[in-house]
Coordinates of C-alpha atoms in Angstrom, one line a residue:
X1 CA -0.2 -0.1 -0.3
X2 CA 2.7 2.3 0.7
X3 CA 5.0 1.4 -2.3
X4 CA 1.8 2.4 -4.4
X5 CA 1.3 5.5 -2.8
X6 CA 4.8 6.7 -3.1
X7 CA 4.7 5.1 -7.0
X8 CA 1.8 7.3 -6.8
X9 CA 3.6 10.4 -5.9
X10 CA 6.6 10.1 -8.1
X11 CA 4.7 9.8 -11.1
X12 CA 3.1 12.5 -9.6
X13 CA 5.7 14.8 -9.6
X14 CA 6.8 13.3 -13.0
X15 CA 4.4 14.9 -14.6
X16 CA 4.5 17.7 -12.6
X17 CA 8.0 18.1 -13.9
X18 CA 7.2 17.3 -17.4
X19 CA 4.3 20.0 -17.3
X20 CA 6.9 22.8 -15.6
X21 CA 8.9 21.4 -18.3
X22 CA 6.6 21.5 -21.4
X23 CA 5.2 25.0 -20.5
X24 CA 9.2 25.9 -19.7
X25 CA 9.6 24.9 -22.9
X26 CA 6.0 26.3 -24.9
X27 CA 7.2 29.7 -22.7
X28 CA 10.1 30.3 -24.3
X29 CA 9.0 30.4 -28.1
X30 CA 6.3 33.1 -26.4
X31 CA 8.4 35.3 -24.9
X32 CA 10.5 35.0 -28.3
X33 CA 7.3 35.9 -30.0
X34 CA 6.7 39.0 -28.0
X35 CA 10.9 39.8 -28.4
X36 CA 9.8 39.4 -32.4
X37 CA 6.7 41.5 -32.2
X38 CA 8.5 43.9 -30.3
X39 CA 12.0 44.0 -32.8
X40 CA 9.2 44.1 -36.1
X41 CA 6.8 46.9 -34.9
X42 CA 10.3 48.7 -34.5
X43 CA 11.3 47.8 -37.9
X44 CA 8.2 48.8 -39.1
X45 CA 8.2 52.6 -36.2
X46 CA 11.7 53.1 -38.0
X47 CA 10.6 52.4 -41.8
X48 CA 7.6 54.9 -41.8
X49 CA 9.7 57.5 -41.9
X50 CA 12.2 55.8 -43.7
X51 CA 9.3 55.6 -46.4
X52 CA 8.1 58.6 -46.3
X53 CA 11.5 60.5 -46.6
X54 CA 11.7 58.2 -49.9
X55 CA 8.7 59.4 -50.7
X56 CA 9.4 62.9 -50.5
X57 CA 12.6 62.7 -52.1
X58 CA 10.7 61.1 -55.4
X59 CA 7.9 64.2 -54.3
X60 CA 10.4 66.8 -54.0
X61 CA 12.8 65.2 -57.0
X62 CA 9.2 65.2 -59.7
X63 CA 8.7 68.6 -58.3
X64 CA 12.0 69.8 -59.3
X65 CA 12.1 68.3 -62.5
X66 CA 8.3 69.8 -63.0
X67 CA 9.2 73.2 -62.5
X68 CA 13.0 73.2 -64.1
X69 CA 10.2 72.0 -67.3
X70 CA 8.3 75.0 -66.5
X71 CA 11.2 77.4 -66.3
X72 CA 12.4 76.0 -69.5
X73 CA 9.5 75.8 -71.3
X74 CA 8.6 79.4 -69.9
X75 CA 12.4 80.4 -71.1
X76 CA 11.4 79.5 -74.8
X77 CA 8.0 80.8 -74.6
X78 CA 9.0 84.3 -74.1
X79 CA 12.0 83.9 -77.0
X80 CA 9.4 82.8 -78.9
X81 CA 7.7 85.6 -78.1
X82 CA 10.8 88.2 -78.9
X83 CA 11.8 86.9 -81.4
X84 CA 7.5 87.1 -83.3
X85 CA 7.8 90.8 -81.9
X86 CA 11.3 91.1 -83.3
X87 CA 9.9 90.0 -86.4
X88 CA 7.2 92.0 -86.7
X89 CA 8.7 95.7 -85.8
X90 CA 11.2 94.7 -89.0
X91 CA 8.3 94.0 -90.4
X92 CA 6.4 97.2 -89.8
X93 CA 9.8 99.4 -90.4
X94 CA 10.0 97.9 -94.0
X95 CA 6.7 98.6 -95.1
X96 CA 6.6 102.2 -92.9
X97 CA 10.1 102.7 -95.5
X98 CA 8.1 101.5 -98.3
X99 CA 5.6 103.6 -98.0
X100 CA 7.5 106.7 -97.4
X101 CA 9.2 105.8 -100.4
X102 CA 6.0 105.5 -102.3
X103 CA 5.1 108.5 -100.5
X104 CA 8.2 110.8 -101.9
X105 CA 7.7 109.6 -104.5
X106 CA 4.1 111.3 -105.1
X107 CA 5.8 114.5 -104.4
X108 CA 8.9 114.5 -106.3
X109 CA 6.3 113.8 -108.7
X110 CA 4.0 116.8 -108.1
X111 CA 7.2 118.8 -108.7
X112 CA 7.9 119.8 -105.4
X113 CA 9.5 122.7 -104.0
X114 CA 13.4 122.5 -102.6
X115 CA 14.6 125.3 -99.9
X116 CA 17.5 126.6 -99.9
X117 CA 17.2 128.1 -96.4
X118 CA 18.0 132.0 -96.1
X119 CA 16.6 135.5 -94.5
X120 CA 13.6 135.8 -96.3
X121 CA 10.9 134.7 -93.9
X122 CA 8.3 134.7 -97.0
X123 CA 10.4 132.1 -98.6
X124 CA 10.2 130.0 -95.9
X125 CA 6.5 131.0 -95.3
X126 CA 5.2 129.5 -98.7
X127 CA 7.5 126.8 -98.3
X128 CA 5.7 125.4 -96.2
X129 CA 2.5 126.6 -96.9
X130 CA 2.8 124.7 -100.7
X131 CA 4.0 121.3 -99.1
X132 CA 0.2 121.6 -97.5
X133 CA -1.3 122.5 -100.2
X134 CA 0.1 118.8 -101.4
X135 CA 0.0 117.1 -98.5
X136 CA -3.7 117.4 -98.5
X137 CA -4.3 117.2 -102.4
X138 CA -2.8 113.8 -102.4
X139 CA -4.1 113.3 -99.1
X140 CA -1.1 112.0 -97.0
X141 CA -1.2 111.1 -93.0
X142 CA 0.1 112.5 -90.5
X143 CA 2.9 109.9 -89.8
X144 CA 4.9 110.3 -93.5
X145 CA 5.0 113.5 -93.3
X146 CA 8.2 114.9 -91.6
X147 CA 9.9 112.1 -93.7
X148 CA 8.9 113.7 -97.1
X149 CA 10.0 116.5 -96.9
X150 CA 13.3 115.8 -95.1
X151 CA 14.6 115.3 -98.5
X152 CA 13.9 118.4 -99.8
X153 CA 15.3 120.2 -97.5
X154 CA 19.3 121.2 -99.4
X155 CA 21.9 123.6 -98.6
X156 CA 21.7 125.8 -95.5
X157 CA 18.2 124.4 -94.5
X158 CA 19.3 120.5 -94.8
X159 CA 23.1 121.5 -92.4
X160 CA 20.6 123.0 -89.9
X161 CA 17.7 120.1 -90.1
X162 CA 21.2 117.1 -89.1
X163 CA 22.5 119.7 -86.4
X164 CA 18.5 119.5 -85.5
X165 CA 18.9 115.7 -85.6
X166 CA 20.3 114.9 -82.4
X167 CA 18.8 116.6 -80.1
X168 CA 15.6 115.7 -80.5
X169 CA 16.3 111.6 -81.7
X170 CA 14.2 111.7 -84.7
X171 CA 15.0 108.1 -85.4
X172 CA 13.9 106.9 -82.5
X173 CA 11.1 109.2 -81.7
X174 CA 8.8 110.3 -84.6
X175 CA 8.1 114.0 -84.4
X176 CA 4.7 115.7 -85.9
X177 CA 4.3 117.8 -88.5
X178 CA 2.8 120.6 -86.3
X179 CA 6.2 120.5 -84.4
X180 CA 8.3 120.6 -86.9
X181 CA 7.0 123.3 -88.0
X182 CA 7.2 124.9 -85.0
X183 CA 11.1 124.1 -85.2
X184 CA 11.3 125.0 -88.8
X185 CA 10.0 128.2 -88.3
X186 CA 12.0 128.9 -84.9
X187 CA 14.4 129.3 -87.0
X188 CA 14.1 131.0 -90.1
X189 CA 10.8 132.5 -89.1
X190 CA 11.7 133.9 -86.0
X191 CA 8.8 134.6 -84.1
X192 CA 9.3 138.2 -83.2
X193 CA 8.6 138.9 -86.8
X194 CA 5.9 137.0 -86.3
X195 CA 3.7 139.0 -83.7
X196 CA 4.9 141.8 -86.0
X197 CA 3.0 140.0 -89.1
X198 CA -0.4 139.7 -86.5
X199 CA -0.5 143.6 -85.6
X200 CA -0.5 144.5 -89.2
X201 CA -3.2 141.7 -90.0
X202 CA -5.5 144.0 -86.7
X203 CA -4.6 146.8 -88.0
X204 CA -4.9 146.0 -92.0
X205 CA -7.3 148.4 -93.4
X206 CA -8.5 148.8 -96.8
X207 CA -6.7 152.4 -98.6
X208 CA -7.9 154.7 -101.2
X209 CA -5.5 153.0 -103.8
X210 CA -6.4 149.6 -102.1
X211 CA -9.1 147.6 -104.7
X212 CA -11.5 144.9 -102.2
X213 CA -9.3 142.0 -104.7
X214 CA -5.7 143.1 -102.7
X215 CA -6.9 143.9 -100.0
X216 CA -8.8 140.4 -99.2
X217 CA -5.4 138.9 -100.9
X218 CA -3.7 141.2 -97.9
X219 CA -5.8 140.0 -95.1
X220 CA -5.8 136.3 -96.5
X221 CA -1.7 136.3 -96.3
X222 CA -1.8 138.3 -92.6
X223 CA -4.5 136.1 -91.1
X224 CA -1.7 133.3 -91.6
X225 CA -0.4 134.9 -88.4
X226 CA -4.1 134.6 -86.1
X227 CA -4.9 131.5 -87.2
X228 CA -7.6 131.3 -84.2
X229 CA -9.0 133.9 -85.9
X230 CA -9.5 132.3 -89.3
X231 CA -10.8 128.9 -87.6
X232 CA -14.2 130.8 -86.4
X233 CA -15.7 131.7 -89.6
X234 CA -18.3 134.7 -88.0
X235 CA -14.8 136.0 -86.2
X236 CA -13.1 135.7 -89.9
X237 CA -16.0 138.2 -91.7
X238 CA -16.1 140.3 -88.8
X239 CA -12.9 141.1 -89.1
X240 CA -13.0 141.8 -92.8
X241 CA -15.8 144.8 -93.4
X242 CA -14.2 146.4 -90.3
X243 CA -11.0 147.0 -92.1
X244 CA -13.0 147.7 -96.0
X245 CA -13.5 151.3 -96.5
X246 CA -16.3 152.8 -95.3
X247 CA -18.5 153.1 -98.2
X248 CA -17.6 149.5 -98.9
X249 CA -18.6 148.6 -95.1
X250 CA -21.6 150.3 -94.7
X251 CA -23.3 148.4 -98.0
X252 CA -22.7 145.4 -96.3
X253 CA -23.4 146.0 -92.6
X254 CA -27.4 145.4 -93.4
X255 CA -27.1 142.1 -94.3
X256 CA -26.6 139.0 -93.0
X257 CA -23.9 136.8 -94.4
X258 CA -23.0 133.1 -93.7
X259 CA -20.2 132.6 -95.3
X260 CA -16.6 135.0 -96.1
X261 CA -17.2 133.6 -99.8
X262 CA -20.2 135.4 -99.6
X263 CA -19.3 138.3 -97.9
X264 CA -16.2 138.3 -100.1
X265 CA -18.7 138.6 -103.4
X266 CA -20.8 141.4 -102.1
X267 CA -17.9 143.6 -101.5
X268 CA -17.0 143.0 -105.1
X269 CA -20.4 143.4 -106.1
X270 CA -20.3 146.8 -103.9
X271 CA -17.0 148.1 -105.6
X272 CA -17.9 147.3 -109.1
X273 CA -20.5 149.4 -108.6
X274 CA -19.5 152.4 -107.4
X275 CA -17.1 152.8 -109.8
X276 CA -18.9 152.0 -112.8
X277 CA -21.2 155.6 -110.8
X278 CA -17.9 156.9 -110.9
X279 CA -16.6 156.5 -114.5
X280 CA -20.5 157.8 -115.8
X281 CA -20.0 161.0 -113.5
X282 CA -16.2 161.2 -115.7
X283 CA -18.1 162.1 -118.6
X284 CA -21.4 163.7 -117.6
X285 CA -23.4 161.1 -116.9
X286 CA -25.8 160.4 -113.7
X287 CA -24.9 158.0 -111.9
X288 CA -27.0 154.5 -112.2
X289 CA -28.4 154.5 -109.7
X290 CA -29.5 158.4 -109.7
X291 CA -31.6 157.6 -112.5
X292 CA -34.7 155.5 -112.6
X293 CA -38.4 158.3 -111.4
X294 CA -36.1 161.6 -112.3
X295 CA -35.3 159.9 -115.4
X296 CA -38.6 159.3 -116.3
X297 CA -39.6 162.8 -115.5
X298 CA -37.0 164.0 -117.4
X299 CA -38.6 162.4 -120.4
X300 CA -41.5 163.5 -119.3
X301 CA -41.0 167.4 -119.3
X302 CA -38.9 166.7 -123.1
X303 CA -42.0 165.6 -124.4
X304 CA -44.2 168.3 -123.1
X305 CA -42.0 170.6 -124.5
X306 CA -41.7 169.3 -127.7
X307 CA -45.3 169.0 -127.6
X308 CA -45.1 172.7 -126.6
X309 CA -43.3 173.7 -130.0
X310 CA -45.7 171.8 -132.4
X311 CA -48.3 173.0 -130.6
X312 CA -47.2 176.9 -130.9
X313 CA -45.7 176.2 -134.5
X314 CA -41.4 177.0 -135.6
X315 CA -40.4 179.9 -133.5
X316 CA -37.9 182.6 -135.0
X317 CA -34.9 183.4 -134.1
X318 CA -35.6 186.6 -132.2
X319 CA -38.3 184.3 -130.8
X320 CA -41.1 185.3 -132.7
X321 CA -44.1 183.1 -134.9
X322 CA -42.6 182.5 -137.5
X323 CA -45.8 182.3 -140.5
X324 CA -46.3 179.3 -142.5

């Protein structure tokens, strides 16, 4: 009995030991598994930043590559646009030169005069006037006027213009015709002289030995120095009427004219009528304006006198009646 009990205890102990050994053997892989999991987790944790870093590097590289590509593209586009603009400018310049050459030929064929410069201001003013007349007749645009007249400056005038070119930088900044005229007249028709011509215009009067035509020509010539007066038709007519001789101006004062041409024609008609009257007076005739009812009266009186003679019969030299 005792022996059986001891044996049972031994078996129990053996089983217990085996179980402990088995448990120990089972515990070791579990620990390893836990450590392995931790190590794996650690490796995973360490791998995440690396993966992120790798991803960032890839994205950065891609972005940098894109930026480089866009920069090159923009640079290429800019260069293409610059080349295109330059070609357009060259083409425009060529077209402008061809246009100027064409207009110069037209002006040359129209017998435009040269200008040599000189002390006579009226010659300079007349040259400008002739050029403007041809511009208007040939319908020249504003942007070609200056360039086409420069070849017509010769001698002293050409030297003057060459000396002006560096100051006005004509190749880069084109000047207008009005600006050119101002510089031209400052050189060949000084302001002091222009001011004197303006004063002459405002003091102009038709003299006794000046015809309406002569007065009108003088009026127009001096009027070039007073453009504001000529731009206003009413003011132009008022100024013209004020300068006429009194006997002519009074005849026009009662009429309302709408244009300067109408007033000028009326002044010529009045002057012609006065000349006819003066001519008739010089040969002993009554002026036409005095004829009419008075002439009819004179005719009636002469007829009555002749009728009276017929009734009375022939009269002798002594006033007596002759015997029939």
